[in-house]
């Protein structure tokens, strides 16, 4: 069975310098290229970044773009992922790529119920055999894929600017988020964390409750109290 | 087996008057509300609309929104559809809606190959049985759906402004587009066509070749010649 | 001197029914057109709307579009307004519309300082005279406008869906927002409020502090405490 | 008088490799990170890029972002520029930055008409003096700016992905585009051209007629014939 792999393929270099230059441009008579070349210490830049973000001036975070290789995501999760519209996706096409060697994502809940696991394996194995036979019968790939299950994996190149990455992480890192897409964003955060110049940015990524100071859902997972409880009277 | 149904649920009233007012506002010293209330004959308004569109001033078309009920689309096609980012989608969730009564879209290519059709029916029927058993075993709906095939139908409420509807139709009404999504946009055009005050707008919807004057693909379907052949030297 | 006028020109009819249908489609096995035609009482629909909004399922609010005529806004404010990117604007062009009869917005702060008011009147009057002379000298309108001041008024047809209208109002209705753009959004809210079927929606429009439960700015205006004070330990 | 300066501040490294990886991911069973690390020769990559663009698969171009420092643009042009919504802008604020040392953009048409030039200089000089006096009188900067002319310069940090840069250049590099914004995009193209690894991408930027094969305006500048003339019958 398959496992999700996430790689940070590429990103805007000097990201802190870039958002610092953007932020300073708004409040300065100096030219952006001067601010860029005479930039201050990393400590000062991060201090300004902190202040800018906490005062909701988030648009400056759009100037830095992150590109990820997402490998082995189920089509269930990819259908959900591409609903984020302020991002760019290039996804493996089931119209053009043959599904003969299809792999599948098994949800954890199957792993504790042997009969469920057996059903999962039989159904997905059967789908692969059926797919091959349909192709032999001359059914085009774009139609044969109709019998492939949601568990089938897909690959995606995804780019998001940091404002959107931060916003989406707020939703998808919530403990109540669907487990596979939460896993994806935990790996994304982890990828950023492992690059020294991105560690500071990675720290901003977290569930919305950490930013809001309370849980915005109906029922809290317990990590933060809901709004009504957090804000006394 | 299931069939796609498209209904125009709702739309901005007085659409021609609305885009006329927007277009005139750009080139007039009069207030938009004056232009709106003293608007001219439908003939004159459509003449201006034609002129505005053919000179690429398309942003005026964004002021009118169309909301469709899309019922019985396969998850293959819905995954493709929601990639259009300048639109709003509310889609039936497989995390919350049980798949016990799932229906399936059969591609036409299956219908001429009895063995393929047999495989399709067996595989999809088997998926439904497996889904029910998984639910009985305590697998949550959000995980049991992993074994459901792409052919499974979904419902979507989709809103698009007319600029985007026109742009997307250009791509999706091409004879080389995937058949199910082409069918969807033919039904969308047809829905607009059947409302008297929208017939004029529906006429704008067509494959890109009709607007460009040539086929923008590598190989033409024959309806229009490719660019190199259309534009002589 | 000129005054801002805002008119609700047009909007998606049956807005509550539309967002209700979108919300229910996500969690129901029924077709959207069935939900639409068998919709429940207004009371039940608004209850669902409330629940949906408070659980952050805001995308359903995108299915309803509102079109406003904004008349007599300064070019200072319009430059700021068009920065909202999830909206559609058709603005009076200074390249095509002559500025002979230009009108001007006077900030309130001038009105309590007679010398400032005198300077304002002289400068703007002088600009109009200069503009006319430049046109006589053969300078094209698109270049003559370079000497016109930010105070010059403009007209805009603006369309926003309700999700964006709600988000933007959160920022612009703050007491710390720039006064002219705050005035614009107060008039927008007021326009919605005056239409019986929109009164309920208008109630959602307010500064972000009302939604958050605390002031997200550095310094509060006093209406709500800042986050650190609102959320005890 | 002031002059426009454009600097390419930053961009996604390895841009050709990035879009190549995105394009190949759609049609390959290989993982994006494999495609990325085993990428082929630049010649082969550009060949694929060419093919992908000419078959309208433009979304792959969204994975590379370019950040520019735009210095000394008139507020006339900046108001127009920020209308492009698929871009990120951080602009010098007239609410926070004092206009004491304001500089101005003089359109070329003034330079051949001495009287016009005299009017321009007097009006803009007068505005600066009035601004200073208003500030002394206690008028806040956000209100004093109301008398500043459109010719006043501004600075902007602007980021656009390459798909949007290509689309916007198509409109703004047309000889009929407003001269200042055309100048901006010529400098943008020139900035890209001067970086060896971006020269190939810069070649794609040009007026729409070069892509379409005909002029899409009502009247051609003569560079390309209009559609009716280009496409024979």
XYZ file of C-alpha atoms in Angstrom, chain A residues 1-3 72-74 99-105 120 124 128 148-154:
23
model
C 0.000 0.000 0.000
C 1.115 3.534 -0.714
C 2.296 6.397 1.476
C 0.761 9.452 -3.330
C -2.309 11.431 -2.281
C -5.658 9.682 -2.688
C -3.740 3.021 -14.153
C -2.156 -0.457 -14.595
C 0.213 0.094 -11.698
C -2.255 2.046 -9.593
C -1.507 2.219 -5.889
C -3.971 2.888 -3.109
C -4.188 4.775 0.162
C -10.477 -3.021 0.850
C -9.053 -2.280 -5.069
C -7.060 -2.926 -11.200
C -11.119 3.147 -10.335
C -11.755 3.877 -6.629
C -11.222 7.106 -4.683
C -8.333 5.379 -2.868
C -6.223 5.480 -6.054
C -3.172 7.687 -5.608
C -2.308 10.753 -7.637
